[in-house]
Coordinates of N, CA and C in Angstrom, one line a residue:
Chain V
G1 N 16.4 -20.1 -1.1 CA 15.3 -21.0 -1.3 C 14.3 -19.8 -1.8
A2 N 13.2 -20.6 -2.2 CA 12.1 -19.4 -2.8 C 11.4 -19.1 -1.9
G3 N 11.3 -19.4 -0.5 CA 10.7 -18.8 0.5 C 10.6 -18.6 1.8
V4 N 10.6 -18.6 3.0 CA 11.4 -18.6 4.2 C 11.2 -19.7 4.6
S5 N 11.6 -20.4 4.9 CA 12.0 -21.7 5.8 C 12.2 -22.1 7.4
Q6 N 11.5 -22.7 7.8 CA 12.0 -22.7 9.3 C 11.7 -24.1 9.4
S7 N 12.7 -24.6 10.9 CA 12.8 -26.0 11.1 C 12.9 -25.7 13.0
P8 N 12.7 -26.6 13.4 CA 11.8 -27.9 12.9 C 10.2 -26.9 13.1
S9 N 9.5 -28.2 12.1 CA 8.3 -27.5 11.9 C 7.4 -28.2 13.0
N10 N 7.6 -29.0 13.9 CA 7.3 -29.2 15.3 C 8.8 -29.9 15.9
K11 N 8.0 -29.1 17.6 CA 9.4 -29.5 18.5 C 8.1 -29.6 19.5
V12 N 8.4 -31.0 20.6 CA 7.5 -31.1 21.9 C 8.9 -31.1 22.8
T13 N 8.8 -30.4 24.2 CA 9.9 -30.5 24.9 C 9.2 -30.2 26.4
E14 N 10.1 -30.5 27.1 CA 9.7 -30.6 28.7 C 10.1 -29.4 29.3
K15 N 8.9 -29.1 30.1 CA 9.1 -28.0 30.8 C 10.7 -27.8 31.2
G16 N 11.3 -26.3 31.6 CA 12.4 -26.2 32.0 C 13.9 -26.4 31.1
K17 N 13.1 -26.8 29.5 CA 14.6 -27.4 28.7 C 14.5 -26.0 27.9
D18 N 16.1 -25.9 27.1 CA 16.1 -25.0 26.1 C 15.7 -25.9 24.7
V19 N 15.1 -24.7 24.0 CA 15.1 -24.7 22.7 C 15.7 -24.1 21.7
E20 N 15.7 -24.2 20.6 CA 16.6 -23.3 19.5 C 15.6 -23.6 18.4
L21 N 14.6 -22.6 17.3 CA 14.2 -22.2 16.3 C 15.2 -21.6 15.4
R22 N 14.9 -22.5 14.5 CA 15.7 -21.7 13.1 C 14.9 -20.9 11.7
C23 N 15.4 -20.3 11.4 CA 14.8 -19.1 10.1 C 15.6 -18.8 9.3
D24 N 15.3 -19.4 8.1 CA 16.0 -19.4 6.5 C 15.5 -18.3 5.9
P25 N 15.7 -16.9 5.8 CA 14.9 -15.6 5.6 C 15.5 -16.0 3.5
I26 N 14.2 -15.5 2.9 CA 14.0 -15.3 1.4 C 15.8 -14.5 1.1
S27 N 16.4 -15.5 0.4 CA 18.0 -14.8 -0.1 C 17.4 -13.1 -0.5
G28 N 18.7 -12.6 0.0 CA 18.5 -11.2 -0.6 C 17.7 -10.2 0.4
H29 N 16.7 -10.8 1.4 CA 15.9 -10.1 1.9 C 16.6 -9.3 3.3
T30 N 16.4 -8.1 3.5 CA 17.7 -7.5 5.0 C 16.8 -7.7 6.3
A31 N 16.1 -7.8 6.2 CA 14.7 -7.6 7.5 C 14.5 -8.6 7.5
L32 N 14.0 -9.3 9.2 CA 14.2 -10.6 9.8 C 12.8 -10.6 10.9
Y33 N 12.2 -11.0 10.9 CA 10.9 -10.9 12.1 C 10.7 -12.3 12.6
W34 N 10.6 -12.1 14.0 CA 9.8 -13.4 14.7 C 8.7 -12.7 15.3
Y35 N 7.8 -13.6 15.0 CA 6.0 -13.9 15.5 C 5.8 -14.7 16.7
R36 N 5.2 -14.8 17.4 CA 4.3 -15.6 17.8 C 3.0 -15.6 17.9
Q37 N 2.4 -16.8 17.5 CA 0.7 -17.3 17.3 C 0.7 -18.1 18.3
S38 N -0.6 -17.6 19.6 CA -0.9 -18.6 20.3 C -2.2 -19.2 19.7
L39 N -2.6 -20.0 20.4 CA -3.7 -20.8 19.5 C -5.1 -19.9 19.7
G40 N -5.7 -19.8 18.5 CA -6.6 -19.2 18.0 C -6.2 -17.8 18.2
Q41 N -5.0 -17.3 18.6 CA -5.1 -16.1 18.3 C -4.1 -15.1 17.2
G42 N -4.3 -13.6 17.3 CA -3.4 -13.2 16.1 C -1.9 -13.0 16.5
L43 N -0.7 -12.2 15.9 CA 0.3 -12.5 15.6 C 0.9 -11.7 17.2
E44 N 1.9 -11.7 17.4 CA 2.4 -11.2 18.5 C 4.0 -11.0 18.0
F45 N 4.0 -10.1 17.6 CA 5.5 -9.1 17.4 C 7.1 -9.6 18.3
L46 N 7.7 -10.2 18.2 CA 8.9 -10.6 19.0 C 9.8 -9.8 19.2
I47 N 10.3 -9.7 17.5 CA 12.0 -9.1 17.3 C 12.2 -9.3 16.4
Y48 N 12.9 -7.9 15.4 CA 13.2 -7.9 13.9 C 14.4 -7.4 14.0
F49 N 15.3 -7.8 12.8 CA 16.7 -7.7 12.8 C 16.7 -6.9 11.4
Q50 N 17.4 -6.1 11.2 CA 17.3 -5.5 9.9 C 19.0 -4.9 9.8
G51 N 19.7 -5.7 8.2 CA 20.9 -5.4 8.2 C 22.0 -5.8 9.3
N52 N 22.8 -5.0 9.7 CA 23.9 -5.3 10.7 C 23.0 -4.5 11.6
S53 N 21.6 -3.7 11.9 CA 21.9 -3.0 12.6 C 21.3 -3.7 13.8
A54 N 21.4 -2.7 15.1 CA 21.1 -3.4 16.7 C 19.7 -3.9 16.3
P55 N 19.2 -5.2 16.7 CA 17.9 -5.7 16.9 C 17.1 -5.1 17.8
D56 N 15.5 -4.6 17.3 CA 14.6 -4.4 18.2 C 14.1 -5.6 18.9
K57 N 14.1 -5.7 19.7 CA 13.7 -6.5 20.6 C 12.8 -6.1 21.9
S58 N 12.1 -5.3 21.2 CA 11.0 -4.8 22.3 C 9.3 -5.6 22.5
G59 N 9.7 -6.8 21.2 CA 8.2 -7.5 21.8 C 8.8 -8.9 22.4
L60 N 10.0 -9.3 22.9 CA 10.3 -10.2 23.6 C 10.0 -10.3 24.9
P61 N 9.3 -11.4 25.4 CA 8.0 -11.5 26.4 C 8.9 -11.3 28.3
S62 N 10.2 -12.2 27.7 CA 10.9 -12.3 29.3 C 12.3 -12.6 28.7
D63 N 13.8 -12.3 29.6 CA 15.0 -12.7 29.5 C 15.1 -13.9 29.2
R64 N 14.3 -14.8 29.1 CA 14.1 -16.4 28.6 C 14.2 -16.2 27.3
F65 N 14.0 -15.4 26.3 CA 13.4 -15.5 25.2 C 14.9 -14.5 24.3
S66 N 15.7 -15.0 23.4 CA 16.5 -14.1 22.7 C 16.7 -14.7 21.4
A67 N 17.3 -13.8 21.0 CA 17.2 -14.1 19.0 C 18.9 -14.1 18.7
E68 N 19.4 -14.3 17.6 CA 20.4 -13.9 17.0 C 20.5 -14.2 15.1
R69 N 21.1 -13.3 14.9 CA 21.2 -13.4 13.3 C 22.5 -13.6 12.5
T70 N 22.9 -14.3 12.2 CA 24.2 -14.6 11.8 C 24.4 -14.2 10.1
G71 N 25.7 -13.5 10.0 CA 25.9 -13.1 8.7 C 24.7 -12.5 7.9
G72 N 23.6 -12.0 8.7 CA 23.0 -11.2 8.1 C 21.7 -12.3 7.0
S73 N 21.8 -13.0 7.6 CA 20.6 -14.3 7.0 C 20.1 -15.2 7.8
V74 N 20.6 -16.4 7.8 CA 19.9 -17.2 9.4 C 19.8 -16.5 11.0
S75 N 18.7 -16.8 11.4 CA 18.3 -16.6 12.5 C 17.9 -17.8 13.5
T76 N 18.4 -17.9 14.7 CA 17.9 -18.4 15.9 C 17.0 -17.7 16.6
L77 N 16.2 -18.5 17.2 CA 15.2 -17.9 18.0 C 15.5 -19.3 19.7
T78 N 15.8 -18.5 20.2 CA 16.3 -19.6 21.2 C 15.4 -18.9 22.7
I79 N 14.3 -20.2 23.2 CA 13.8 -19.8 24.4 C 14.2 -20.9 25.8
Q80 N 14.8 -20.2 26.4 CA 15.4 -20.9 27.7 C 14.4 -21.2 28.9
R81 N 14.4 -22.7 29.2 CA 13.7 -22.9 30.7 C 12.8 -22.6 30.0
T82 N 12.2 -23.6 29.3 CA 11.1 -23.4 28.5 C 9.9 -23.7 29.9
Q83 N 8.8 -22.8 29.6 CA 7.5 -23.0 30.7 C 6.3 -23.3 29.4
Q84 N 5.3 -23.8 30.0 CA 3.7 -24.5 29.6 C 3.7 -23.6 28.7
E85 N 3.6 -22.0 28.9 CA 2.9 -20.8 28.3 C 3.6 -20.8 27.1
D86 N 4.8 -21.0 26.8 CA 5.3 -20.7 25.7 C 4.7 -21.2 24.6
S87 N 4.3 -22.3 24.5 CA 3.8 -23.6 23.8 C 2.7 -22.4 22.5
A88 N 3.6 -22.2 21.6 CA 2.6 -22.0 20.5 C 3.4 -22.3 18.9
V89 N 2.9 -21.1 18.0 CA 3.7 -21.3 16.8 C 4.2 -20.5 16.9
Y90 N 6.1 -20.2 16.5 CA 6.5 -19.1 16.0 C 6.8 -19.3 14.3
L91 N 6.5 -17.7 14.2 CA 6.6 -17.4 12.9 C 7.9 -16.8 12.9
C92 N 8.5 -17.2 11.2 CA 9.5 -15.8 10.7 C 8.7 -15.4 9.9
A93 N 9.5 -14.4 9.3 CA 9.0 -13.6 8.4 C 10.2 -12.8 7.8
S94 N 10.5 -12.5 6.2 CA 11.4 -11.6 5.8 C 10.6 -10.5 5.1
S95 N 11.4 -9.4 4.6 CA 11.3 -8.4 3.8 C 12.1 -8.2 3.2
F96 N 12.0 -7.3 1.8 CA 13.4 -6.7 1.5 C 13.9 -5.5 2.0
D97 N 13.0 -4.9 2.6 CA 13.9 -3.6 3.2 C 12.6 -3.2 3.8
R98 N 13.6 -3.0 5.3 CA 12.5 -2.8 6.3 C 12.0 -1.2 6.2
S99 N 12.8 -0.2 5.8 CA 12.4 1.4 5.5 C 11.5 1.9 4.8
T100 N 10.7 0.7 3.9 CA 9.8 1.3 3.2 C 8.3 0.4 3.4
N101 N 7.5 0.8 3.2 CA 6.0 -0.4 3.7 C 6.3 -1.5 2.4
E102 N 6.7 -2.7 2.8 CA 7.2 -4.0 2.1 C 6.6 -5.3 3.2
K103 N 5.7 -5.9 1.9 CA 4.8 -6.7 2.9 C 5.9 -8.3 2.8
L104 N 5.6 -8.7 3.9 CA 6.3 -9.4 5.1 C 6.2 -11.1 4.0
F105 N 7.1 -11.8 4.1 CA 6.8 -13.1 3.9 C 7.1 -14.3 4.9
F106 N 5.8 -14.8 5.2 CA 6.0 -15.7 6.2 C 6.6 -17.2 5.9
G107 N 7.3 -17.9 7.2 CA 7.2 -19.5 6.7 C 6.6 -19.9 7.5
S108 N 6.4 -21.0 7.2 CA 5.0 -21.9 8.0 C 5.0 -22.1 9.5
G109 N 6.5 -21.6 10.1 CA 6.2 -22.2 11.3 C 6.9 -22.8 12.1
T110 N 6.8 -22.7 13.4 CA 7.6 -24.4 14.1 C 6.3 -24.4 15.3
Q111 N 5.8 -25.6 15.4 CA 4.8 -25.5 16.7 C 5.6 -26.0 17.6
L112 N 5.7 -25.2 18.5 CA 6.3 -25.6 20.3 C 5.4 -26.1 21.1
S113 N 5.3 -27.3 21.9 CA 4.7 -27.9 22.6 C 5.7 -28.1 23.9
V114 N 5.1 -27.6 24.8 CA 5.7 -27.7 26.6 C 5.0 -28.1 27.4
L115 N 5.7 -29.9 27.5 CA 5.0 -30.3 28.3 C 4.9 -30.6 29.9
Chain G
G1 N -13.5 -7.5 12.0 CA -13.6 -8.2 13.2 C -12.2 -8.3 14.0
E2 N -12.3 -8.7 15.5 CA -11.1 -8.9 16.5 C -11.2 -9.7 17.1
S3 N -10.2 -10.4 17.6 CA -10.3 -11.7 18.3 C -11.1 -11.3 19.7
V4 N -11.4 -12.3 20.2 CA -11.7 -12.2 21.6 C -11.4 -13.1 22.2
G5 N -10.0 -13.3 22.6 CA -9.5 -14.6 23.5 C -9.3 -15.5 22.4
L6 N -9.7 -16.8 22.9 CA -9.5 -18.0 22.0 C -10.6 -17.8 21.1
H7 N -11.6 -17.4 20.9 CA -12.4 -17.6 19.7 C -12.9 -16.6 19.0
L8 N -11.9 -16.8 17.7 CA -12.1 -16.0 16.9 C -13.6 -15.7 16.3
P9 N -13.5 -14.4 15.9 CA -14.9 -14.4 14.7 C -15.0 -14.9 14.1
T10 N -16.1 -15.6 13.6 CA -16.1 -16.5 12.5 C -17.3 -15.9 11.5
L11 N -16.8 -16.1 10.3 CA -17.7 -15.8 9.1 C -18.1 -16.6 8.0
S12 N -19.5 -17.2 8.2 CA -19.7 -18.8 7.5 C -20.5 -18.4 6.1
V13 N -20.3 -18.5 5.1 CA -20.9 -18.1 3.6 C -21.2 -19.5 3.1
Q14 N -21.9 -19.3 2.2 CA -22.3 -20.4 1.3 C -21.5 -20.1 0.2
E15 N -20.8 -21.3 -0.7 CA -20.0 -21.4 -1.9 C -20.8 -20.8 -3.3
G16 N -19.8 -19.8 -3.4 CA -20.2 -19.0 -4.6 C -21.0 -17.5 -4.0
D17 N -21.4 -17.4 -2.6 CA -21.6 -16.2 -2.4 C -20.3 -15.3 -2.3
N18 N -20.6 -13.8 -2.3 CA -19.3 -12.9 -1.9 C -19.0 -12.8 -0.3
S19 N -18.1 -12.6 -0.2 CA -17.9 -12.1 1.6 C -17.2 -10.8 1.5
I20 N -17.2 -10.9 2.6 CA -16.8 -9.7 3.4 C -16.3 -9.5 4.8
I21 N -15.0 -9.1 5.2 CA -14.2 -9.6 6.0 C -13.8 -8.3 6.9
N22 N -14.2 -7.6 8.1 CA -14.0 -6.5 8.3 C -12.8 -5.9 9.6
C23 N -12.2 -5.6 8.9 CA -11.1 -4.5 10.5 C -11.3 -3.3 10.3
A24 N -11.1 -3.3 12.1 CA -11.1 -1.7 12.4 C -10.2 -1.6 12.8
Y25 N -8.8 -0.4 12.4 CA -7.4 -0.2 12.9 C -7.2 0.6 13.6
S26 N -6.2 0.9 14.3 CA -6.4 1.8 15.8 C -5.8 2.9 15.5
N27 N -4.7 2.8 14.5 CA -3.7 4.2 14.2 C -3.9 5.0 13.6
S28 N -4.2 6.3 13.4 CA -4.8 7.1 12.7 C -3.5 7.8 11.6
A29 N -2.4 7.4 12.3 CA -1.3 7.8 11.2 C -1.3 6.6 10.1
S30 N -2.0 5.6 10.0 CA -1.2 4.3 10.0 C -1.7 5.1 8.5
D31 N -0.3 4.4 7.1 CA -0.7 4.8 5.8 C -0.4 3.6 4.9
Y32 N -0.3 2.4 5.8 CA -0.4 1.2 4.7 C -0.8 -0.4 5.5
F33 N -1.6 -0.7 4.8 CA -2.6 -2.2 5.2 C -2.7 -2.9 4.3
I34 N -2.4 -4.4 5.0 CA -2.4 -5.6 4.1 C -3.0 -6.1 4.9
W35 N -3.7 -7.2 4.1 CA -4.5 -8.5 4.0 C -3.9 -10.0 4.1
Y36 N -4.2 -10.3 5.5 CA -3.3 -12.0 4.8 C -4.3 -13.3 5.0
K37 N -4.2 -14.3 4.6 CA -4.8 -15.5 4.6 C -3.6 -16.1 5.5
Q38 N -4.4 -16.8 6.5 CA -3.8 -18.1 7.1 C -4.6 -19.6 6.8
E39 N -4.0 -20.9 6.1 CA -4.7 -22.0 6.5 C -4.1 -22.7 7.7
S40 N -4.8 -23.3 8.0 CA -4.7 -24.2 8.9 C -3.2 -24.8 8.6
G41 N -2.2 -24.9 9.5 CA -0.7 -25.4 9.9 C 0.2 -24.7 8.8
K42 N 0.0 -23.7 7.9 CA 0.6 -22.5 7.4 C 0.7 -21.4 7.9
G43 N 1.7 -20.6 7.6 CA 2.1 -19.4 7.8 C 1.0 -18.0 7.2
P44 N 0.9 -17.4 7.4 CA 0.6 -16.3 6.7 C 0.7 -16.1 5.1
Q45 N -0.3 -15.8 4.4 CA 0.0 -16.0 2.7 C -0.5 -14.1 2.6
F46 N 0.4 -13.1 1.9 CA -0.1 -11.9 1.4 C -0.7 -12.3 0.0
I47 N -2.3 -11.3 0.8 CA -3.4 -11.3 -0.2 C -3.2 -10.2 -1.1
I48 N -3.8 -8.8 -0.4 CA -3.5 -7.7 -1.1 C -3.4 -6.7 0.3
D49 N -2.7 -5.6 -0.8 CA -2.5 -4.5 0.2 C -3.1 -3.1 -0.3
I50 N -2.8 -2.2 0.6 CA -3.2 -0.7 -0.2 C -2.6 0.4 0.5
R51 N -2.9 1.7 0.0 CA -1.8 2.7 0.9 C -2.7 3.9 1.0
S52 N -2.8 4.6 2.2 CA -3.4 5.8 2.6 C -4.3 6.8 1.3
N53 N -3.6 6.5 0.5 CA -3.8 7.6 -0.5 C -4.8 7.2 -1.7
M54 N -5.1 5.6 -1.1 CA -6.4 5.4 -1.6 C -7.1 4.6 -1.0
D55 N -8.7 4.9 -1.5 CA -9.7 4.3 -0.9 C -9.9 2.8 -1.2
K56 N -9.4 2.5 -2.0 CA -10.4 0.8 -3.1 C -8.9 0.5 -3.3
R57 N -9.1 -0.9 -4.0 CA -7.7 -1.5 -4.7 C -8.2 -3.0 -5.2
Q58 N -8.6 -3.8 -6.3 CA -9.0 -4.6 -6.4 C -7.9 -5.4 -7.2
G59 N -7.7 -6.5 -6.2 CA -7.3 -7.9 -7.2 C -7.8 -8.9 -7.9
Q60 N -7.4 -10.6 -7.8 CA -8.0 -11.2 -8.4 C -9.3 -12.0 -7.6
R61 N -10.3 -11.4 -7.9 CA -11.4 -12.0 -7.2 C -11.5 -11.5 -5.6
V62 N -10.5 -10.8 -5.0 CA -10.6 -10.0 -3.9 C -10.6 -8.0 -4.1
T63 N -11.0 -7.5 -3.4 CA -11.3 -5.9 -3.2 C -11.3 -5.7 -1.6
V64 N -10.0 -4.8 -1.8 CA -10.1 -4.3 -0.2 C -10.1 -2.6 -0.7
L65 N -11.5 -2.1 1.0 CA -11.6 -0.7 0.9 C -11.2 -0.4 2.3
L66 N -10.8 1.0 2.1 CA -10.3 1.5 3.3 C -11.0 2.8 3.5
N67 N -11.7 2.7 4.6 CA -12.3 4.4 5.0 C -11.3 4.6 6.2
K68 N -10.6 5.7 5.6 CA -9.6 6.8 7.1 C -10.5 7.3 7.8
T69 N -11.6 7.4 7.9 CA -12.8 8.3 8.3 C -12.8 7.9 9.6
V70 N -13.1 6.7 9.7 CA -13.9 6.1 10.8 C -12.8 4.5 11.2
K71 N -11.5 4.9 10.1 CA -10.5 3.6 10.8 C -10.5 2.2 10.5
H72 N -11.8 2.0 8.8 CA -12.3 0.9 8.8 C -11.5 0.2 7.4
L73 N -11.2 -1.4 7.3 CA -10.5 -1.7 6.3 C -11.5 -3.0 6.3
S74 N -11.8 -3.6 4.6 CA -12.7 -4.6 4.5 C -12.2 -5.3 3.3
L75 N -12.0 -6.7 3.4 CA -11.4 -7.1 2.3 C -12.9 -8.0 2.1
Q76 N -13.2 -7.9 0.7 CA -14.3 -8.6 -0.3 C -13.6 -9.3 -0.7
I77 N -14.6 -10.6 -1.0 CA -13.9 -11.8 -2.1 C -15.0 -12.2 -2.5
A78 N -14.8 -11.9 -4.0 CA -15.8 -13.0 -5.0 C -16.2 -14.0 -5.0
A79 N -17.6 -14.3 -5.3 CA -17.8 -15.9 -5.6 C -16.6 -16.9 -4.6
T80 N -17.0 -16.5 -3.3 CA -16.3 -17.2 -2.2 C -16.0 -18.7 -2.7
Q81 N -14.6 -19.6 -2.6 CA -14.8 -20.4 -2.8 C -13.9 -21.6 -2.0
P82 N -14.7 -22.9 -1.9 CA -14.0 -23.9 -0.5 C -12.4 -23.4 -0.4
G83 N -11.6 -23.5 -1.4 CA -10.4 -22.9 -0.9 C -9.8 -21.7 -0.3
D84 N -11.0 -20.7 0.0 CA -11.0 -19.9 0.3 C -10.9 -20.2 2.6
S85 N -11.9 -20.9 2.8 CA -11.7 -21.2 3.9 C -10.3 -20.9 4.8
A86 N -10.2 -20.2 5.4 CA -8.6 -19.8 6.3 C -9.1 -18.8 7.6
V87 N -8.1 -18.5 8.3 CA -8.1 -17.4 9.0 C -8.0 -15.9 8.4
Y88 N -8.3 -14.5 8.2 CA -7.6 -13.5 7.5 C -7.5 -12.5 8.5
F89 N -6.3 -11.7 8.4 CA -5.7 -10.7 9.2 C -5.7 -10.1 8.4
C90 N -6.2 -8.7 8.7 CA -5.3 -7.1 8.7 C -4.3 -6.8 9.7
A91 N -3.8 -5.9 8.6 CA -2.2 -5.5 9.5 C -1.8 -4.3 8.8
E92 N -1.7 -3.0 9.7 CA -1.8 -1.5 9.1 C 0.0 -1.7 9.6
N93 N 0.4 -0.2 9.4 CA 2.0 0.0 8.7 C 1.9 1.3 9.4
W94 N 2.7 2.2 9.5 CA 3.0 3.9 9.3 C 4.3 3.8 9.3
A95 N 4.6 5.3 8.5 CA 5.8 5.8 8.3 C 6.5 5.3 9.5
N96 N 6.6 6.3 10.7 CA 7.5 6.4 11.6 C 8.0 5.2 12.4
A97 N 7.3 3.7 11.9 CA 7.2 2.7 12.6 C 8.0 1.8 11.5
G98 N 8.7 2.6 10.7 CA 9.8 1.6 9.5 C 8.5 0.5 8.8
N99 N 8.9 -0.6 9.1 CA 8.1 -1.6 8.6 C 7.3 -2.4 9.3
M100 N 7.0 -2.1 10.6 CA 6.4 -2.7 11.7 C 5.2 -3.1 11.7
L101 N 4.7 -4.4 10.9 CA 3.4 -4.4 10.7 C 2.7 -4.7 12.4
T102 N 1.3 -4.0 12.6 CA 0.7 -4.5 13.5 C -0.7 -5.3 13.3
F103 N -0.6 -6.7 13.3 CA -1.5 -7.2 13.3 C -3.2 -7.3 13.8
G104 N -4.5 -7.5 13.7 CA -5.8 -7.5 13.8 C -5.9 -9.1 14.7
G105 N -6.3 -9.3 15.1 CA -6.8 -10.4 15.6 C -7.3 -11.4 14.8
G106 N -8.1 -11.4 13.5 CA -8.2 -12.3 12.7 C -9.7 -12.7 12.7
T107 N -10.2 -12.9 11.8 CA -11.4 -13.7 11.1 C -11.4 -14.7 10.6
R108 N -11.9 -16.0 11.2 CA -12.1 -17.1 10.3 C -13.3 -17.2 9.4
L109 N -13.1 -17.8 8.2 CA -14.1 -17.5 7.2 C -14.3 -19.3 6.8
M110 N -15.3 -19.7 7.0 CA -15.9 -21.0 6.4 C -16.7 -20.9 5.5
V111 N -16.5 -21.5 4.6 CA -17.1 -22.2 3.6 C -18.0 -22.7 3.0
K112 N -19.4 -23.0 2.8 CA -20.1 -23.9 3.1 C -20.4 -24.5 1.5
P113 N -20.2 -25.8 1.5 CA -20.1 -26.3 -0.1 C -22.0 -26.4 -0.5

């Protein structure tokens, strides 16, 4: 696609339920990132993938959070047993190459609301 | 400007005036800097970048200034328009971090007609 695509755009769930958020990066981009943005806050790094290398999970806030990237393209961020503090906008970004200074292209995000 | 919890620093300017948004970065080893614009309900959008071997770079209506001595970055917007109203983030990167951008807290720009 022309840009980074995320789905769903909005997700409302009940506390304790699991959710899956999807990201389609720009075709040809080898690096993919997940960020979280709480209301009125900056961007909090969660995880990134580069090609077939092991992902950098250093930003994941707890073991309830996980992500995978299949075939080096689409990525899914999974949050298990959601809590109210997980409510935020989850942003996905991709770039052509992680090894150099490259600007990230962001999707529009998934607004997650945990009731 | 850096975020202070839920209350983003806000800059209010009159339409047609110039805007200056400031950012203090943390790592003296940072060698690449980006400004992003985020409109309500959208993801951040790239505006302009600058490498540490430069102290100024100009784009269309925007200029980024880098002062490595005091670790300060600024974004200047000429002839500010209502469409410039958004939250602006600076981000820094350093070579040993690969392409791991670290974002500042953001500044909200409000343009008064």
